[in-house]
């Protein structure tokens, strides 16, 4: 789903024709805000460019925050505050009778948080501003070019001519921005991606989805809830403050995105799908959109990188869109920091590892969200029989655990070198240490070495870790494994 503009009340406006920065981030949705905040917190100069004004509306499509994303936010001391803005649920409904239990996830956050995207953006923007990110709202990228030393971006007031197709400057009213690296987090219609000449192959998977934030007189007993008839489906999730997000689809009503949406249309879809409209009223927001499945073949071209919806976009099924983008940013930020600080022995290989690790994750999300939405849309007897078989399979213990791990992000691992310890590449849970919790230590943006009491492990991987390494020991004296954990919470080396 497309990253939306951040929220707030103030912004900084440049009048200078030229800006020098370490990293330019284009797009101030959740992905860009987290990335920019991380880089600035590490002491780098960061400029965040957003084409929409700072006062743009903040009622947005994304609403699900999965367990792994809450861990990412916990490593930035934001998770507990964010949880206070919404409602947590311990079961995730997908389609038909499939309902996954989240309560057994090995995490501090064994649940799904339902909260509006603008709450995520609000906390991330506050952090980014406190860290010193320089915001340019109402500013559009018109052209970029890169060389061996950096990237030059030509900017202009939003609406002033649009992207330049010939690489020319932004004219008299423009700003020239020079950065060592530039990251496009500017959504499905990414100007950064277009300027790189990268394709965005894929197709539309479902058209004329309708959304509404409403009050319900008679909410469903089980929330979130989802079901369909083959010709329609509807989904309802609580925000925890009396408002509910409703999403619906009607096979026979495929209208363009700009077609008006009436609450009666959503009521009708919900009644046919769920048996009741649950007293739907007082809509504060109505929207119509279509859902694509697309992915860029490359997340890095030289000194320009892509993250979030600029790199991949997929159906909203499973609520993975915003989460995948935030996890992209967590993977990329520490790598860019190490390269820009000169802490990496092989900068090119480290930056290439961003694509190598995150591109397969984006592909997997496209497949899983696509499978969910297609199963929800089946209408033939054969299709329904197949869905019943899948329902039985997914409801079994081992398969259910794997599906839950993928959707929540807890089960995502990265490729490990041949011969590496079996834990390398896996995400580390929130370990109990002598200094407290692992994710509290990760708030410093550094590697963390966890060792048994009295041990001083040494290895080439530890010596090669970029930047500072915090050393700590297990709270449990019987633990004999040593772990080197990356700033994004994945295990870089293990022994024992």
Coordinates of C-alpha atoms in Angstrom, one line a residue:
X1 CA 0.0 0.0 0.0
X2 CA 1.3 3.4 -0.8
X3 CA 3.1 5.4 1.9
X4 CA 1.1 8.5 2.8
X5 CA 2.3 11.9 4.0
X6 CA 3.4 12.3 7.6
X7 CA 1.4 14.4 10.1
X8 CA 2.1 17.3 12.4
X9 CA 1.9 21.0 12.7
X10 CA 5.3 22.5 11.7
X11 CA 7.9 22.2 9.0
X12 CA 11.2 23.7 7.9
X13 CA 11.3 25.5 4.5
X14 CA 14.4 26.1 2.5
X15 CA 15.0 29.1 0.3
X16 CA 18.6 28.3 -0.5
X17 CA 19.2 27.1 -4.1
X18 CA 21.7 24.5 -3.1
X19 CA 21.7 21.9 -0.3
X20 CA 24.5 19.5 0.8
X21 CA 23.6 16.4 2.8
X22 CA 24.8 12.9 3.5
X23 CA 21.5 11.1 2.5
X24 CA 18.5 12.4 0.7
X25 CA 15.3 10.4 1.4
X26 CA 12.5 11.0 -1.1
X27 CA 9.1 10.3 0.4
X28 CA 7.9 11.0 4.0
X29 CA 5.7 8.0 4.6
X30 CA 6.5 5.4 7.4
X31 CA 9.4 3.9 5.5
X32 CA 11.1 7.2 4.7
X33 CA 10.5 8.5 8.2
X34 CA 12.0 5.5 10.0
X35 CA 15.0 5.5 7.6
X36 CA 15.7 9.2 8.0
X37 CA 15.3 9.1 11.7
X38 CA 17.8 6.2 12.0
X39 CA 20.4 7.9 9.9
X40 CA 20.0 11.2 11.7
X41 CA 20.2 9.5 15.1
X42 CA 23.5 8.1 13.9
X43 CA 24.8 11.6 13.4
X44 CA 24.4 11.9 9.6
X45 CA 23.0 14.8 7.7
X46 CA 19.6 13.8 6.3
X47 CA 17.2 15.7 4.1
X48 CA 13.7 14.3 3.7
X49 CA 11.8 15.4 0.6
X50 CA 8.0 15.1 0.4
X51 CA 5.9 16.4 -2.5
X52 CA 2.8 16.8 -0.4
X53 CA 2.3 19.7 2.0
X54 CA 2.7 19.0 5.7
X55 CA -0.9 19.8 6.2
X56 CA -2.1 16.9 3.9
X57 CA -4.9 14.7 5.3
X58 CA -3.9 11.9 7.5
X59 CA -6.6 9.2 7.2
X60 CA -4.7 6.5 5.5
X61 CA -5.2 2.9 4.3
X62 CA -2.6 0.9 6.4
X63 CA -3.8 -0.1 9.9
X64 CA -2.0 -3.3 10.9
X65 CA 1.3 -3.4 12.8
X66 CA 2.7 -6.9 13.1
X67 CA 4.9 -8.4 15.8
X68 CA 8.2 -8.0 14.0
X69 CA 7.5 -4.4 13.2
X70 CA 6.7 -3.8 16.9
X71 CA 10.1 -5.2 17.7
X72 CA 11.7 -2.9 15.1
X73 CA 9.9 0.0 16.8
X74 CA 10.8 -1.3 20.3
X75 CA 14.5 -1.0 19.2
X76 CA 13.6 2.7 18.7
X77 CA 11.7 3.1 22.0
X78 CA 8.4 3.6 20.2
X79 CA 6.5 0.4 20.5
X80 CA 4.9 0.8 23.9
X81 CA 3.6 4.3 23.0
X82 CA 2.2 3.1 19.7
X83 CA 0.4 0.2 21.3
X84 CA -1.5 2.8 23.4
X85 CA -3.0 4.3 20.3
X86 CA -4.9 1.2 19.1
X87 CA -6.2 -2.3 19.8
X88 CA -4.3 -5.5 20.0
X89 CA -5.8 -8.8 18.9
X90 CA -4.4 -12.3 19.3
X91 CA -6.0 -14.0 16.4
X92 CA -5.7 -13.0 12.7
X93 CA -8.5 -14.0 10.3
X94 CA -7.5 -14.5 6.7
X95 CA -10.4 -16.1 4.7
X96 CA -13.2 -18.6 5.2
X97 CA -12.5 -20.4 8.4
X98 CA -8.8 -19.7 8.7
X99 CA -8.0 -18.0 11.9
X100 CA -4.3 -17.9 13.1
X101 CA -3.4 -17.7 16.8
X102 CA -0.7 -15.1 17.5
X103 CA -0.4 -15.8 21.2
X104 CA 2.3 -18.5 20.8
X105 CA 4.7 -16.2 18.9
X106 CA 8.0 -16.0 20.7
X107 CA 8.1 -12.3 21.1
X108 CA 7.3 -9.5 23.5
X109 CA 4.4 -8.7 21.2
X110 CA 2.4 -11.9 20.5
X111 CA -0.4 -10.0 18.8
X112 CA -1.5 -7.8 15.9
X113 CA -1.8 -4.1 16.6
X114 CA -4.7 -2.3 14.9
X115 CA -3.9 1.4 14.7
X116 CA -4.1 4.0 11.9
X117 CA -1.0 4.6 9.8
X118 CA -1.0 8.2 10.8
X119 CA -0.2 7.2 14.4
X120 CA 2.9 5.3 13.2
X121 CA 3.9 8.4 11.1
X122 CA 3.3 10.7 14.0
X123 CA 5.8 8.9 16.3
X124 CA 8.3 8.4 13.5
X125 CA 8.2 12.0 12.5
X126 CA 8.6 13.2 16.1
X127 CA 11.7 11.0 16.4
X128 CA 13.1 12.2 13.0
X129 CA 12.7 15.8 13.9
X130 CA 14.3 15.3 17.3
X131 CA 17.3 13.6 15.6
X132 CA 17.7 16.6 13.3
X133 CA 16.2 15.5 10.0
X134 CA 15.7 18.4 7.6
X135 CA 12.2 18.3 6.1
X136 CA 11.3 19.7 2.7
X137 CA 7.5 19.4 2.3
X138 CA 5.7 20.6 -0.8
X139 CA 8.8 19.7 -2.8
X140 CA 9.0 17.4 -5.8
X141 CA 11.9 15.5 -7.3
X142 CA 12.2 16.5 -11.0
X143 CA 15.5 14.8 -12.0
X144 CA 18.5 13.0 -10.5
X145 CA 21.9 12.0 -11.7
X146 CA 24.7 10.2 -10.0
X147 CA 28.4 9.9 -10.3
X148 CA 31.2 8.2 -8.4
X149 CA 31.0 10.6 -5.5
X150 CA 27.3 11.1 -5.0
X151 CA 23.9 12.0 -6.3
X152 CA 22.6 15.3 -7.6
X153 CA 18.8 15.8 -7.3
X154 CA 16.9 18.6 -8.9
X155 CA 13.9 19.7 -6.8
X156 CA 11.0 22.1 -7.4
X157 CA 7.8 23.2 -5.7
X158 CA 5.3 20.4 -6.1
X159 CA 3.2 20.9 -9.2
X160 CA 5.9 23.0 -10.9
X161 CA 6.3 21.0 -14.1
X162 CA 6.6 17.5 -12.8
X163 CA 9.6 15.2 -13.3
X164 CA 12.0 16.3 -16.0
X165 CA 12.3 13.6 -18.7
X166 CA 15.6 14.9 -20.1
X167 CA 17.5 15.3 -16.9
X168 CA 17.4 19.1 -17.0
X169 CA 17.3 21.2 -13.9
X170 CA 14.2 22.5 -12.1
X171 CA 14.4 26.0 -13.4
X172 CA 14.7 29.3 -11.6
X173 CA 12.5 28.2 -8.7
X174 CA 14.3 25.0 -8.1
X175 CA 16.7 23.6 -5.5
X176 CA 19.7 21.6 -6.3
X177 CA 20.4 18.9 -3.7
X178 CA 23.7 17.1 -3.5
X179 CA 23.8 13.9 -1.4
X180 CA 26.3 11.0 -1.0
X181 CA 23.4 8.6 -1.3
X182 CA 19.7 8.9 -2.2
X183 CA 16.9 6.6 -1.2
X184 CA 13.5 6.5 -2.9
X185 CA 10.6 5.8 -0.4
X186 CA 8.1 7.6 -2.6
X187 CA 5.5 5.0 -3.1
X188 CA 4.1 3.0 -6.0
X189 CA 4.4 5.9 -8.4
X190 CA 8.0 6.5 -7.4
X191 CA 9.7 9.2 -9.3
X192 CA 13.1 7.9 -8.1
X193 CA 12.4 4.5 -9.6
X194 CA 11.3 6.2 -12.9
X195 CA 14.4 8.4 -13.0
X196 CA 16.5 5.2 -12.6
X197 CA 14.7 3.7 -15.6
X198 CA 13.8 0.7 -13.6
X199 CA 10.7 -1.3 -14.7
X200 CA 7.9 -2.1 -12.2
X201 CA 6.5 -5.4 -13.6
X202 CA 3.3 -6.9 -12.4
X203 CA -0.4 -6.4 -12.7
X204 CA -3.6 -5.3 -10.9
X205 CA -4.9 -8.1 -8.7
X206 CA -8.2 -6.6 -7.5
X207 CA -10.0 -3.4 -8.6
X208 CA -12.5 -1.1 -6.8
X209 CA -11.7 -1.9 -3.2
X210 CA -13.7 0.4 -0.9
X211 CA -12.6 1.6 2.5
X212 CA -14.3 3.4 5.3
X213 CA -13.6 4.4 8.9
X214 CA -17.0 4.2 10.7
X215 CA -18.8 3.7 14.0
X216 CA -20.7 0.5 14.6
X217 CA -23.8 0.2 16.6
X218 CA -23.5 -3.6 16.9
X219 CA -19.8 -4.7 16.4
X220 CA -19.1 -8.3 15.5
X221 CA -18.3 -10.5 18.5
X222 CA -15.0 -11.7 16.9
X223 CA -12.6 -9.0 15.6
X224 CA -11.0 -8.6 13.2
X225 CA -13.5 -10.4 11.1
X226 CA -13.5 -11.3 7.4
X227 CA -15.6 -13.4 5.1
X228 CA -17.1 -13.4 1.6
X229 CA -19.5 -15.0 -0.9
X230 CA -17.2 -15.3 -3.9
X231 CA -18.8 -12.2 -5.4
X232 CA -18.0 -10.0 -2.4
X233 CA -15.9 -10.0 0.6
X234 CA -15.7 -7.6 3.6
X235 CA -13.3 -7.1 6.5
X236 CA -13.8 -5.2 9.8
X237 CA -11.0 -4.3 12.3
X238 CA -11.2 -2.2 15.5
X239 CA -9.0 0.8 16.2
X240 CA -9.8 0.5 19.9
X241 CA -11.2 4.0 20.2
X242 CA -14.8 3.4 18.9
X243 CA -13.8 3.6 15.3
X244 CA -13.6 0.6 12.9
X245 CA -11.9 0.1 9.6
X246 CA -14.1 -1.6 7.0
X247 CA -12.8 -2.8 3.6
X248 CA -15.1 -4.3 1.0
X249 CA -15.1 -5.6 -2.6
X250 CA -17.9 -6.4 -5.1
X251 CA -17.0 -8.4 -8.2
X252 CA -19.8 -6.8 -10.2
X253 CA -19.0 -3.2 -9.2
X254 CA -15.6 -2.3 -10.7
X255 CA -15.3 1.4 -10.8
X256 CA -12.3 3.7 -11.3
X257 CA -10.4 4.9 -8.2
X258 CA -11.9 8.4 -8.5
X259 CA -15.5 7.2 -8.6
X260 CA -17.5 8.5 -5.6
X261 CA -18.0 6.2 -2.6
X262 CA -21.2 6.2 -0.6
X263 CA -21.6 4.5 2.8
X264 CA -24.6 2.7 1.5
X265 CA -22.3 0.8 -1.0
X266 CA -20.1 -0.4 1.8
X267 CA -23.1 -1.3 3.9
X268 CA -24.5 -3.4 1.1
X269 CA -21.2 -5.3 0.5
X270 CA -20.8 -5.9 4.3
X271 CA -24.3 -7.3 4.6
X272 CA -23.9 -9.7 1.7
X273 CA -20.4 -10.8 3.0
X274 CA -20.9 -10.9 6.7
X275 CA -24.7 -11.2 7.1
X276 CA -25.0 -7.7 8.7
X277 CA -23.7 -4.2 8.3
X278 CA -23.4 -4.1 12.2
X279 CA -25.1 -0.7 12.4
X280 CA -22.5 1.1 10.3
X281 CA -22.7 4.9 10.6
X282 CA -20.9 8.2 10.9
X283 CA -18.2 7.6 8.3
X284 CA -15.2 9.9 8.8
X285 CA -13.4 8.7 5.7
X286 CA -14.3 6.9 2.5
X287 CA -12.0 5.8 -0.3
X288 CA -11.8 3.6 -3.4
X289 CA -8.6 2.1 -4.7
X290 CA -7.1 -0.8 -6.7
X291 CA -4.4 -3.2 -5.6
X292 CA -1.4 -4.1 -7.7
X293 CA 1.2 -6.8 -7.4
X294 CA 4.5 -5.3 -8.6
X295 CA 8.2 -5.5 -7.7
X296 CA 11.3 -3.7 -8.9
X297 CA 14.0 -6.1 -10.2
X298 CA 16.7 -4.0 -8.4
X299 CA 16.6 -2.3 -5.0
X300 CA 20.0 -0.6 -5.6
X301 CA 21.4 1.2 -8.6
X302 CA 24.8 2.7 -7.6
X303 CA 24.2 5.3 -5.0
X304 CA 20.5 5.2 -5.3
X305 CA 18.3 2.7 -3.4
X306 CA 14.6 1.9 -3.2
X307 CA 12.5 0.9 -0.2
X308 CA 8.9 0.3 0.7
X309 CA 6.2 0.7 -2.0
X310 CA 8.8 2.2 -4.4
X311 CA 10.4 -1.2 -4.5
X312 CA 7.4 -3.5 -4.0
X313 CA 3.6 -3.3 -3.8
X314 CA 1.0 -6.0 -3.2
X315 CA -2.6 -6.6 -2.1
X316 CA -3.6 -5.5 1.4
X317 CA -4.4 -9.1 2.4
X318 CA -2.6 -10.0 5.6
X319 CA -1.8 -6.4 6.4
X320 CA 1.9 -6.7 5.3
X321 CA 2.4 -3.5 3.2
X322 CA 3.6 -0.9 5.7
X323 CA 5.3 -3.6 7.8
X324 CA 7.5 -4.7 4.9
X325 CA 8.5 -1.2 4.2
X326 CA 9.5 -0.5 7.8
X327 CA 11.5 -3.6 7.9
X328 CA 13.2 -2.6 4.6
X329 CA 14.2 0.6 6.3
X330 CA 15.6 -1.1 9.4
X331 CA 17.7 -3.4 7.2
X332 CA 19.1 -0.5 5.1
X333 CA 19.7 2.2 7.7
X334 CA 22.5 0.5 9.7
X335 CA 24.2 -0.5 6.4
X336 CA 24.2 3.0 5.0
X337 CA 25.4 4.3 8.4
X338 CA 28.3 2.0 8.4
X339 CA 29.3 2.9 4.8
X340 CA 29.0 6.7 5.4
X341 CA 31.0 6.5 8.6
X342 CA 33.7 4.5 6.9
X343 CA 33.2 1.5 9.3
X344 CA 32.6 -1.1 6.6
X345 CA 35.6 -3.0 5.2
X346 CA 33.6 -3.7 2.0
X347 CA 31.0 -1.0 1.4
X348 CA 29.8 -2.3 -1.9
X349 CA 29.2 -5.8 -0.6
X350 CA 27.4 -4.4 2.4
X351 CA 25.0 -2.2 0.4
X352 CA 24.5 -5.0 -2.1
X353 CA 23.4 -7.2 0.8
X354 CA 20.3 -4.9 1.2
X355 CA 18.9 -6.1 -2.1
X356 CA 20.1 -9.7 -1.5
X357 CA 18.2 -9.9 1.8
X358 CA 15.1 -7.8 1.2
X359 CA 14.2 -8.6 -2.4
X360 CA 13.3 -12.2 -1.6
X361 CA 11.2 -11.0 1.3
X362 CA 9.3 -8.7 -1.0
X363 CA 8.7 -11.6 -3.4
X364 CA 7.5 -13.8 -0.6
X365 CA 5.0 -11.1 0.5
X366 CA 3.7 -10.7 -3.0
X367 CA 3.0 -14.4 -3.1
X368 CA 1.4 -14.8 0.3
X369 CA -0.8 -11.7 0.0
X370 CA -1.8 -12.7 -3.5
X371 CA -2.7 -16.2 -2.3
X372 CA -4.9 -14.8 0.5
X373 CA -6.7 -12.4 -1.7
X374 CA -7.3 -15.0 -4.5
X375 CA -8.7 -17.5 -2.0
X376 CA -11.0 -14.9 -0.6
X377 CA -12.3 -14.2 -4.2
X378 CA -13.0 -17.8 -5.3
X379 CA -16.5 -18.4 -6.5
X380 CA -16.6 -21.8 -8.4
X381 CA -17.5 -25.1 -6.6
X382 CA -14.0 -26.4 -7.5
X383 CA -12.4 -23.2 -6.2
X384 CA -14.3 -23.4 -2.9
X385 CA -13.3 -27.1 -2.5
X386 CA -9.7 -26.1 -3.0
X387 CA -10.1 -23.3 -0.4
X388 CA -11.6 -25.8 2.1
X389 CA -8.6 -28.0 1.6
X390 CA -6.2 -25.1 2.1
X391 CA -8.2 -24.1 5.2
X392 CA -7.7 -27.6 6.7
X393 CA -4.0 -27.5 5.9
X394 CA -3.3 -24.1 7.3
X395 CA -5.2 -24.9 10.5
X396 CA -2.8 -27.7 11.4
X397 CA 0.0 -27.0 13.9
X398 CA 3.2 -27.0 11.9
X399 CA 1.7 -25.2 8.8
X400 CA -0.1 -22.7 11.0
X401 CA 3.1 -21.9 12.8
X402 CA 5.0 -21.3 9.5
X403 CA 2.2 -19.1 8.1
X404 CA 2.0 -17.1 11.3
X405 CA 5.7 -16.6 11.4
X406 CA 5.8 -15.3 7.9
X407 CA 2.8 -12.9 8.2
X408 CA 4.0 -11.6 11.6
X409 CA 7.6 -11.2 10.3
X410 CA 8.9 -13.2 13.2
X411 CA 9.8 -16.1 10.9
X412 CA 11.7 -14.1 8.4
X413 CA 15.4 -15.1 8.1
X414 CA 18.2 -13.9 5.8
X415 CA 20.6 -16.2 3.8
X416 CA 23.6 -17.3 5.8
X417 CA 27.1 -18.0 4.3
X418 CA 27.9 -21.7 3.7
X419 CA 29.1 -23.4 6.8
X420 CA 27.7 -20.8 9.1
X421 CA 26.0 -21.6 12.4
X422 CA 22.3 -22.6 12.0
X423 CA 21.2 -19.4 13.9
X424 CA 23.0 -17.0 11.5
X425 CA 20.5 -14.9 9.5
X426 CA 17.6 -15.6 11.9
X427 CA 15.9 -12.8 13.8
X428 CA 16.9 -12.7 17.5
X429 CA 14.1 -12.7 20.1
X430 CA 14.1 -10.2 22.9
X431 CA 16.8 -11.9 25.0
X432 CA 17.1 -11.4 28.8
X433 CA 20.6 -10.1 29.5
X434 CA 22.5 -8.8 32.5
X435 CA 21.9 -5.3 31.3
X436 CA 18.2 -5.8 30.6
X437 CA 16.5 -6.7 27.3
X438 CA 18.2 -7.1 23.9
X439 CA 15.9 -4.6 22.1
X440 CA 16.7 -2.0 24.7
X441 CA 20.4 -2.4 23.9
X442 CA 19.7 -2.2 20.2
X443 CA 18.3 1.4 20.7
X444 CA 21.9 2.5 20.4
X445 CA 22.0 1.4 16.7
X446 CA 25.0 -0.9 17.3
X447 CA 25.9 -4.5 17.1
X448 CA 25.4 -6.4 20.4
X449 CA 27.6 -9.4 21.4
X450 CA 25.9 -11.7 23.9
X451 CA 28.3 -14.2 25.6
X452 CA 28.2 -16.7 28.4
X453 CA 29.3 -15.5 31.8
X454 CA 33.1 -15.3 32.0
X455 CA 33.6 -15.8 28.3
X456 CA 35.4 -13.4 25.9
X457 CA 34.6 -14.8 22.4
X458 CA 36.7 -13.7 19.5
X459 CA 36.1 -14.3 15.8
X460 CA 36.8 -12.6 12.5
X461 CA 33.1 -11.8 12.3
X462 CA 33.2 -9.9 15.6
X463 CA 36.3 -8.0 14.6
X464 CA 34.7 -7.1 11.3
X465 CA 31.4 -5.8 12.7
X466 CA 31.0 -2.2 11.6
X467 CA 31.2 0.4 14.3
X468 CA 30.9 -0.1 18.0
X469 CA 30.0 -3.5 19.5
X470 CA 28.2 -3.6 22.9
X471 CA 29.3 -6.6 24.9
X472 CA 26.9 -8.2 27.4
X473 CA 26.1 -11.6 28.9
X474 CA 23.1 -13.8 29.3
X475 CA 21.0 -13.3 32.4
X476 CA 20.6 -17.1 32.5
X477 CA 24.0 -18.5 33.6
X478 CA 23.4 -21.8 32.0
X479 CA 23.3 -20.4 28.4
X480 CA 26.6 -21.3 26.6
X481 CA 25.9 -19.9 23.1
X482 CA 27.6 -16.7 22.0
X483 CA 25.7 -14.4 19.5
X484 CA 26.6 -11.4 17.5
X485 CA 23.4 -9.5 16.7
X486 CA 23.1 -6.8 14.1
X487 CA 21.4 -3.5 14.7
X488 CA 18.3 -4.7 12.9
X489 CA 18.0 -7.7 15.3
X490 CA 19.2 -10.4 13.0
X491 CA 22.1 -12.7 14.1
X492 CA 25.4 -12.1 12.2
X493 CA 27.5 -14.8 14.0
X494 CA 26.9 -17.5 16.5
X495 CA 29.0 -20.1 18.4
X496 CA 28.1 -22.9 20.7

